[in-house]
Amino acid sequence: GENVEQHPSTLSVQEGDSAVIKCTYSDSASNYFPWYKQELGKRPQLIIDIRSNVGEKKDQRIAVTLNKTAKHFSLHITETQPEDSAVYFCAGSRPGGTSYGKLTFGQGTILTVHP
Amino acid sequence: NAGVTQTPKFQVLKTGQSMTLQCAQDMNHNSMYWYRQDPGMGLRLIYYSASEGTTDKGEVPNGYNVSRLNKREFSLRLESAAPSQTSVYFCASSYLGLAGQETQYFGPGTRLLVL
Protein backbone atom coordinates (compact mmCIF):
# COMPACT_ATOMS: atom_id res chain seq x y z
CA GLY A 1 0.00 0.00 0.00
CA GLU A 2 0.87 3.67 -0.02
CA ASN A 3 3.56 4.99 2.31
CA VAL A 4 3.97 8.72 2.97
CA GLU A 5 7.09 10.06 4.67
CA GLN A 6 7.13 13.61 6.05
CA HIS A 7 10.11 15.79 7.05
CA PRO A 8 11.06 17.50 9.25
CA SER A 9 9.23 16.30 12.33
CA THR A 10 9.73 19.69 14.00
CA LEU A 11 10.41 23.10 12.48
CA SER A 12 11.10 26.34 14.30
CA VAL A 13 11.17 29.70 12.47
CA GLN A 14 11.10 33.39 13.27
CA GLU A 15 8.03 35.41 12.42
CA GLY A 16 8.26 36.62 8.84
CA ASP A 17 10.50 33.78 7.68
CA SER A 18 9.42 31.06 5.26
CA ALA A 19 8.74 27.46 6.23
CA VAL A 20 8.98 24.41 3.99
CA ILE A 21 7.69 20.91 4.78
CA LYS A 22 8.43 18.02 2.45
CA CYS A 23 6.70 14.69 1.83
CA THR A 24 7.52 11.69 -0.32
CA TYR A 25 5.13 8.97 -1.41
CA SER A 26 5.64 5.44 -2.65
CA ASP A 27 2.62 4.68 -4.85
CA SER A 28 3.07 6.14 -8.33
CA ALA A 29 -0.71 5.79 -8.88
CA SER A 30 -1.48 8.35 -6.14
CA ASN A 31 -2.99 11.46 -7.65
CA TYR A 32 -4.38 13.61 -4.85
CA PHE A 33 -2.30 15.26 -2.10
CA PRO A 34 -4.00 17.35 0.59
CA TRP A 35 -2.37 19.22 3.45
CA TYR A 36 -4.05 19.52 6.85
CA LYS A 37 -3.35 21.92 9.71
CA GLN A 38 -4.11 20.82 13.25
CA GLU A 39 -4.01 23.28 16.12
CA LEU A 40 -3.55 22.00 19.64
CA GLY A 41 -6.61 20.10 20.80
CA LYS A 42 -8.49 20.73 17.55
CA ARG A 43 -9.46 18.72 14.52
CA PRO A 44 -7.33 18.54 11.34
CA GLN A 45 -8.49 21.09 8.79
CA LEU A 46 -7.74 21.10 5.07
CA ILE A 47 -5.64 24.11 4.07
CA ILE A 48 -4.65 23.30 0.50
CA ASP A 49 -4.55 20.35 -1.88
CA ILE A 50 -3.03 19.50 -5.23
CA ARG A 51 -3.83 16.98 -7.94
CA SER A 52 -1.30 15.13 -10.03
CA ASN A 53 -2.12 17.06 -13.20
CA VAL A 54 -0.93 20.28 -11.54
CA GLY A 55 2.65 21.16 -10.58
CA GLU A 56 2.00 24.05 -8.22
CA LYS A 57 -0.91 25.69 -6.45
CA LYS A 58 -1.00 28.87 -4.37
CA ASP A 59 -3.44 30.33 -1.89
CA GLN A 60 -2.29 33.60 -0.39
CA ARG A 61 0.74 32.81 1.83
CA ILE A 62 0.69 29.06 1.29
CA ALA A 63 1.70 27.07 -1.76
CA VAL A 64 2.16 23.41 -2.60
CA THR A 65 4.44 21.96 -5.26
CA LEU A 66 4.35 18.45 -6.70
CA ASN A 67 7.08 16.52 -8.50
CA LYS A 68 5.48 13.37 -9.88
CA THR A 69 8.73 11.99 -11.29
CA ALA A 70 10.47 12.15 -7.94
CA LYS A 71 7.25 11.33 -6.04
CA HIS A 72 7.50 14.20 -3.62
CA PHE A 73 5.46 17.26 -2.75
CA SER A 74 6.09 20.23 -0.49
CA LEU A 75 4.20 22.84 1.50
CA HIS A 76 5.58 26.38 1.49
CA ILE A 77 4.43 29.02 3.95
CA THR A 78 5.74 32.55 3.39
CA GLU A 79 5.74 35.47 5.83
CA THR A 80 4.99 33.16 8.73
CA GLN A 81 2.92 34.43 11.64
CA PRO A 82 2.54 33.08 15.21
CA GLU A 83 -0.94 31.80 14.32
CA ASP A 84 0.68 29.48 11.76
CA SER A 85 2.06 27.48 14.70
CA ALA A 86 0.41 24.04 14.52
CA VAL A 87 0.97 20.48 13.39
CA TYR A 88 0.87 20.04 9.62
CA PHE A 89 0.05 16.72 7.95
CA CYS A 90 0.52 15.75 4.34
CA ALA A 91 -1.45 12.90 2.79
CA GLY A 92 -1.78 10.95 -0.43
CA SER A 93 -4.64 9.17 -2.13
CA ARG A 94 -4.92 6.96 -5.21
CA PRO A 95 -7.98 6.63 -7.41
CA GLY A 96 -10.05 3.59 -8.10
CA GLY A 97 -10.70 0.18 -6.60
CA THR A 98 -10.93 -0.44 -2.87
CA SER A 99 -8.42 2.31 -2.16
CA TYR A 100 -10.61 5.03 -3.63
CA GLY A 101 -10.84 8.01 -1.33
CA LYS A 102 -8.58 6.55 1.35
CA LEU A 103 -5.87 8.92 2.58
CA THR A 104 -2.47 7.83 3.86
CA PHE A 105 -1.05 10.46 6.19
CA GLY A 106 2.50 11.48 6.92
CA GLN A 107 3.68 11.54 10.52
CA GLY A 108 3.21 15.30 10.93
CA THR A 109 5.44 18.37 11.37
CA ILE A 110 5.23 20.56 14.45
CA LEU A 111 5.74 24.13 13.23
CA THR A 112 6.57 26.80 15.79
CA VAL A 113 6.69 30.44 14.73
CA HIS A 114 8.49 32.66 17.24
CA PRO A 115 7.38 36.32 17.48
CA ASN B 1 -25.00 22.93 9.12
CA ALA B 2 -23.05 21.24 11.93
CA GLY B 3 -20.65 19.34 9.64
CA VAL B 4 -19.22 16.25 11.33
CA THR B 5 -20.16 15.70 14.98
CA GLN B 6 -18.84 13.13 17.45
CA THR B 7 -19.95 11.91 20.86
CA PRO B 8 -18.68 11.67 23.50
CA LYS B 9 -15.90 14.26 23.63
CA PHE B 10 -14.04 12.43 26.37
CA GLN B 11 -14.36 8.97 27.91
CA VAL B 12 -12.53 6.96 30.55
CA LEU B 13 -12.85 3.17 30.44
CA LYS B 14 -11.48 0.31 32.46
CA THR B 15 -9.74 -2.53 30.68
CA GLY B 16 -12.31 -4.96 29.32
CA GLN B 17 -15.20 -2.52 29.19
CA SER B 18 -17.01 -1.84 25.94
CA MET B 19 -18.24 1.36 24.38
CA THR B 20 -19.45 2.86 21.13
CA LEU B 21 -18.21 6.11 19.63
CA GLN B 22 -20.84 7.91 17.61
CA CYS B 23 -20.32 10.00 14.48
CA ALA B 24 -22.81 11.84 12.31
CA GLN B 25 -22.54 14.19 9.33
CA ASP B 26 -25.11 16.44 7.74
CA MET B 27 -23.26 17.20 4.50
CA ASN B 28 -24.80 14.34 2.49
CA HIS B 29 -21.38 12.74 2.07
CA ASN B 30 -21.17 9.17 0.83
CA SER B 31 -17.94 8.12 2.51
CA MET B 32 -17.09 8.07 6.20
CA TYR B 33 -13.93 7.14 8.09
CA TRP B 34 -12.60 6.41 11.57
CA TYR B 35 -9.00 7.33 12.47
CA ARG B 36 -6.95 7.13 15.61
CA GLN B 37 -4.23 9.64 16.41
CA ASP B 38 -1.35 8.81 18.68
CA PRO B 39 1.67 11.04 19.44
CA GLY B 40 4.26 10.79 16.69
CA MET B 41 2.11 8.41 14.65
CA GLY B 42 -0.03 10.79 12.64
CA LEU B 43 -3.51 9.68 11.69
CA ARG B 44 -4.09 5.99 11.09
CA LEU B 45 -7.20 4.64 9.41
CA ILE B 46 -9.18 2.10 11.43
CA TYR B 47 -12.21 1.47 9.21
CA TYR B 48 -14.00 3.26 6.45
CA SER B 49 -17.31 3.12 4.63
CA ALA B 50 -17.40 4.10 0.99
CA SER B 51 -21.20 4.16 0.95
CA GLU B 52 -24.20 3.23 3.04
CA GLY B 53 -24.21 -0.50 3.67
CA THR B 54 -20.49 -1.10 3.07
CA THR B 55 -17.53 -1.10 5.43
CA ASP B 56 -13.87 -2.02 4.95
CA LYS B 57 -10.82 -2.41 7.14
CA GLY B 58 -8.14 0.21 7.22
CA GLU B 59 -4.59 0.08 8.53
CA VAL B 60 -5.32 -0.75 12.21
CA PRO B 61 -8.73 -2.53 12.51
CA ASN B 62 -7.92 -5.07 15.23
CA GLY B 63 -10.01 -4.61 18.37
CA TYR B 64 -12.65 -2.49 16.65
CA ASN B 65 -15.96 -2.96 14.84
CA VAL B 66 -18.02 -0.46 12.90
CA SER B 67 -21.59 0.05 11.78
CA ARG B 68 -22.79 2.32 8.99
CA LEU B 69 -26.26 2.82 10.39
CA ASN B 70 -27.45 5.02 7.52
CA LYS B 71 -25.93 7.63 5.22
CA ARG B 72 -25.47 10.10 8.10
CA GLU B 73 -24.14 7.89 10.90
CA PHE B 74 -21.03 5.75 11.32
CA SER B 75 -20.25 4.24 14.73
CA LEU B 76 -17.07 2.66 16.11
CA ARG B 77 -17.30 -0.01 18.79
CA LEU B 78 -14.66 -1.25 21.19
CA GLU B 79 -15.86 -4.64 22.47
CA SER B 80 -13.18 -5.13 25.13
CA ALA B 81 -11.08 -2.02 25.65
CA ALA B 82 -7.32 -2.30 26.17
CA PRO B 83 -4.81 0.34 27.37
CA SER B 84 -3.28 0.27 23.85
CA GLN B 85 -6.52 1.78 22.58
CA THR B 86 -5.95 4.97 24.56
CA SER B 87 -5.95 7.55 21.81
CA VAL B 88 -7.80 10.40 20.17
CA TYR B 89 -10.39 9.14 17.69
CA PHE B 90 -11.46 11.21 14.72
CA CYS B 91 -14.35 10.58 12.42
CA ALA B 92 -14.30 12.07 8.93
CA SER B 93 -16.57 12.22 5.92
CA SER B 94 -15.89 13.02 2.31
CA TYR B 95 -17.46 13.94 -1.00
CA LEU B 96 -16.39 13.33 -4.55
CA GLY B 97 -14.94 16.56 -5.89
CA LEU B 98 -15.30 17.87 -9.42
CA ALA B 99 -11.88 16.54 -10.35
CA GLY B 100 -12.62 13.10 -8.92
CA GLN B 101 -10.91 13.42 -5.55
CA GLU B 102 -12.47 12.84 -2.17
CA THR B 103 -11.96 15.79 0.19
CA GLN B 104 -12.21 14.71 3.82
CA TYR B 105 -13.68 16.79 6.65
CA PHE B 106 -13.02 15.85 10.25
CA GLY B 107 -15.10 15.81 13.39
CA PRO B 108 -13.87 17.36 16.68
CA GLY B 109 -12.52 14.07 18.04
CA THR B 110 -13.10 11.81 21.05
CA ARG B 111 -10.39 11.46 23.67
CA LEU B 112 -10.39 7.94 25.08
CA LEU B 113 -8.42 6.84 28.11
CA VAL B 114 -8.32 3.13 28.96
CA LEU B 115 -7.03 2.32 32.43
Coordinates of C-alpha atoms in Angstrom, one line a residue:
Chain A
G1 CA 0.0 0.0 0.0
E2 CA 0.9 3.7 0.0
N3 CA 3.6 5.0 2.3
V4 CA 4.0 8.7 3.0
E5 CA 7.1 10.1 4.7
Q6 CA 7.1 13.6 6.0
H7 CA 10.1 15.8 7.1
P8 CA 11.1 17.5 9.2
S9 CA 9.2 16.3 12.3
T10 CA 9.7 19.7 14.0
L11 CA 10.4 23.1 12.5
S12 CA 11.1 26.3 14.3
V13 CA 11.2 29.7 12.5
Q14 CA 11.1 33.4 13.3
E15 CA 8.0 35.4 12.4
G16 CA 8.3 36.6 8.8
D17 CA 10.5 33.8 7.7
S18 CA 9.4 31.1 5.3
A19 CA 8.7 27.5 6.2
V20 CA 9.0 24.4 4.0
I21 CA 7.7 20.9 4.8
K22 CA 8.4 18.0 2.5
C23 CA 6.7 14.7 1.8
T24 CA 7.5 11.7 -0.3
Y25 CA 5.1 9.0 -1.4
S26 CA 5.6 5.4 -2.7
D27 CA 2.6 4.7 -4.9
S28 CA 3.1 6.1 -8.3
A29 CA -0.7 5.8 -8.9
S30 CA -1.5 8.3 -6.1
N31 CA -3.0 11.5 -7.7
Y32 CA -4.4 13.6 -4.8
F33 CA -2.3 15.3 -2.1
P34 CA -4.0 17.3 0.6
W35 CA -2.4 19.2 3.5
Y36 CA -4.0 19.5 6.8
K37 CA -3.3 21.9 9.7
Q38 CA -4.1 20.8 13.3
E39 CA -4.0 23.3 16.1
L40 CA -3.6 22.0 19.6
G41 CA -6.6 20.1 20.8
K42 CA -8.5 20.7 17.5
R43 CA -9.5 18.7 14.5
P44 CA -7.3 18.5 11.3
Q45 CA -8.5 21.1 8.8
L46 CA -7.7 21.1 5.1
I47 CA -5.6 24.1 4.1
I48 CA -4.6 23.3 0.5
D49 CA -4.6 20.4 -1.9
I50 CA -3.0 19.5 -5.2
R51 CA -3.8 17.0 -7.9
S52 CA -1.3 15.1 -10.0
N53 CA -2.1 17.1 -13.2
V54 CA -0.9 20.3 -11.5
G55 CA 2.7 21.2 -10.6
E56 CA 2.0 24.0 -8.2
K57 CA -0.9 25.7 -6.4
K58 CA -1.0 28.9 -4.4
D59 CA -3.4 30.3 -1.9
Q60 CA -2.3 33.6 -0.4
R61 CA 0.7 32.8 1.8
I62 CA 0.7 29.1 1.3
A63 CA 1.7 27.1 -1.8
V64 CA 2.2 23.4 -2.6
T65 CA 4.4 22.0 -5.3
L66 CA 4.4 18.5 -6.7
N67 CA 7.1 16.5 -8.5
K68 CA 5.5 13.4 -9.9
T69 CA 8.7 12.0 -11.3
A70 CA 10.5 12.1 -7.9
K71 CA 7.3 11.3 -6.0
H72 CA 7.5 14.2 -3.6
F73 CA 5.5 17.3 -2.8
S74 CA 6.1 20.2 -0.5
L75 CA 4.2 22.8 1.5
H76 CA 5.6 26.4 1.5
I77 CA 4.4 29.0 3.9
T78 CA 5.7 32.5 3.4
E79 CA 5.7 35.5 5.8
T80 CA 5.0 33.2 8.7
Q81 CA 2.9 34.4 11.6
P82 CA 2.5 33.1 15.2
E83 CA -0.9 31.8 14.3
D84 CA 0.7 29.5 11.8
S85 CA 2.1 27.5 14.7
A86 CA 0.4 24.0 14.5
V87 CA 1.0 20.5 13.4
Y88 CA 0.9 20.0 9.6
F89 CA 0.1 16.7 7.9
C90 CA 0.5 15.8 4.3
A91 CA -1.4 12.9 2.8
G92 CA -1.8 11.0 -0.4
S93 CA -4.6 9.2 -2.1
R94 CA -4.9 7.0 -5.2
P95 CA -8.0 6.6 -7.4
G96 CA -10.0 3.6 -8.1
G97 CA -10.7 0.2 -6.6
T98 CA -10.9 -0.4 -2.9
S99 CA -8.4 2.3 -2.2
Y100 CA -10.6 5.0 -3.6
G101 CA -10.8 8.0 -1.3
K102 CA -8.6 6.5 1.4
L103 CA -5.9 8.9 2.6
T104 CA -2.5 7.8 3.9
F105 CA -1.1 10.5 6.2
G106 CA 2.5 11.5 6.9
Q107 CA 3.7 11.5 10.5
G108 CA 3.2 15.3 10.9
T109 CA 5.4 18.4 11.4
I110 CA 5.2 20.6 14.5
L111 CA 5.7 24.1 13.2
T112 CA 6.6 26.8 15.8
V113 CA 6.7 30.4 14.7
H114 CA 8.5 32.7 17.2
P115 CA 7.4 36.3 17.5
Chain B
N1 CA -25.0 22.9 9.1
A2 CA -23.1 21.2 11.9
G3 CA -20.7 19.3 9.6
V4 CA -19.2 16.3 11.3
T5 CA -20.2 15.7 15.0
Q6 CA -18.8 13.1 17.4
T7 CA -19.9 11.9 20.9
P8 CA -18.7 11.7 23.5
K9 CA -15.9 14.3 23.6
F10 CA -14.0 12.4 26.4
Q11 CA -14.4 9.0 27.9
V12 CA -12.5 7.0 30.6
L13 CA -12.9 3.2 30.4
K14 CA -11.5 0.3 32.5
T15 CA -9.7 -2.5 30.7
G16 CA -12.3 -5.0 29.3
Q17 CA -15.2 -2.5 29.2
S18 CA -17.0 -1.8 25.9
M19 CA -18.2 1.4 24.4
T20 CA -19.5 2.9 21.1
L21 CA -18.2 6.1 19.6
Q22 CA -20.8 7.9 17.6
C23 CA -20.3 10.0 14.5
A24 CA -22.8 11.8 12.3
Q25 CA -22.5 14.2 9.3
D26 CA -25.1 16.4 7.7
M27 CA -23.3 17.2 4.5
N28 CA -24.8 14.3 2.5
H29 CA -21.4 12.7 2.1
N30 CA -21.2 9.2 0.8
S31 CA -17.9 8.1 2.5
M32 CA -17.1 8.1 6.2
Y33 CA -13.9 7.1 8.1
W34 CA -12.6 6.4 11.6
Y35 CA -9.0 7.3 12.5
R36 CA -7.0 7.1 15.6
Q37 CA -4.2 9.6 16.4
D38 CA -1.3 8.8 18.7
P39 CA 1.7 11.0 19.4
G40 CA 4.3 10.8 16.7
M41 CA 2.1 8.4 14.6
G42 CA 0.0 10.8 12.6
L43 CA -3.5 9.7 11.7
R44 CA -4.1 6.0 11.1
L45 CA -7.2 4.6 9.4
I46 CA -9.2 2.1 11.4
Y47 CA -12.2 1.5 9.2
Y48 CA -14.0 3.3 6.4
S49 CA -17.3 3.1 4.6
A50 CA -17.4 4.1 1.0
S51 CA -21.2 4.2 0.9
E52 CA -24.2 3.2 3.0
G53 CA -24.2 -0.5 3.7
T54 CA -20.5 -1.1 3.1
T55 CA -17.5 -1.1 5.4
D56 CA -13.9 -2.0 4.9
K57 CA -10.8 -2.4 7.1
G58 CA -8.1 0.2 7.2
E59 CA -4.6 0.1 8.5
V60 CA -5.3 -0.7 12.2
P61 CA -8.7 -2.5 12.5
N62 CA -7.9 -5.1 15.2
G63 CA -10.0 -4.6 18.4
Y64 CA -12.7 -2.5 16.6
N65 CA -16.0 -3.0 14.8
V66 CA -18.0 -0.5 12.9
S67 CA -21.6 0.1 11.8
R68 CA -22.8 2.3 9.0
L69 CA -26.3 2.8 10.4
N70 CA -27.4 5.0 7.5
K71 CA -25.9 7.6 5.2
R72 CA -25.5 10.1 8.1
E73 CA -24.1 7.9 10.9
F74 CA -21.0 5.7 11.3
S75 CA -20.2 4.2 14.7
L76 CA -17.1 2.7 16.1
R77 CA -17.3 0.0 18.8
L78 CA -14.7 -1.3 21.2
E79 CA -15.9 -4.6 22.5
S80 CA -13.2 -5.1 25.1
A81 CA -11.1 -2.0 25.6
A82 CA -7.3 -2.3 26.2
P83 CA -4.8 0.3 27.4
S84 CA -3.3 0.3 23.9
Q85 CA -6.5 1.8 22.6
T86 CA -5.9 5.0 24.6
S87 CA -5.9 7.6 21.8
V88 CA -7.8 10.4 20.2
Y89 CA -10.4 9.1 17.7
F90 CA -11.5 11.2 14.7
C91 CA -14.4 10.6 12.4
A92 CA -14.3 12.1 8.9
S93 CA -16.6 12.2 5.9
S94 CA -15.9 13.0 2.3
Y95 CA -17.5 13.9 -1.0
L96 CA -16.4 13.3 -4.5
G97 CA -14.9 16.6 -5.9
L98 CA -15.3 17.9 -9.4
A99 CA -11.9 16.5 -10.4
G100 CA -12.6 13.1 -8.9
Q101 CA -10.9 13.4 -5.6
E102 CA -12.5 12.8 -2.2
T103 CA -12.0 15.8 0.2
Q104 CA -12.2 14.7 3.8
Y105 CA -13.7 16.8 6.6
F106 CA -13.0 15.8 10.2
G107 CA -15.1 15.8 13.4
P108 CA -13.9 17.4 16.7
G109 CA -12.5 14.1 18.0
T110 CA -13.1 11.8 21.0
R111 CA -10.4 11.5 23.7
L112 CA -10.4 7.9 25.1
L113 CA -8.4 6.8 28.1
V114 CA -8.3 3.1 29.0
L115 CA -7.0 2.3 32.4

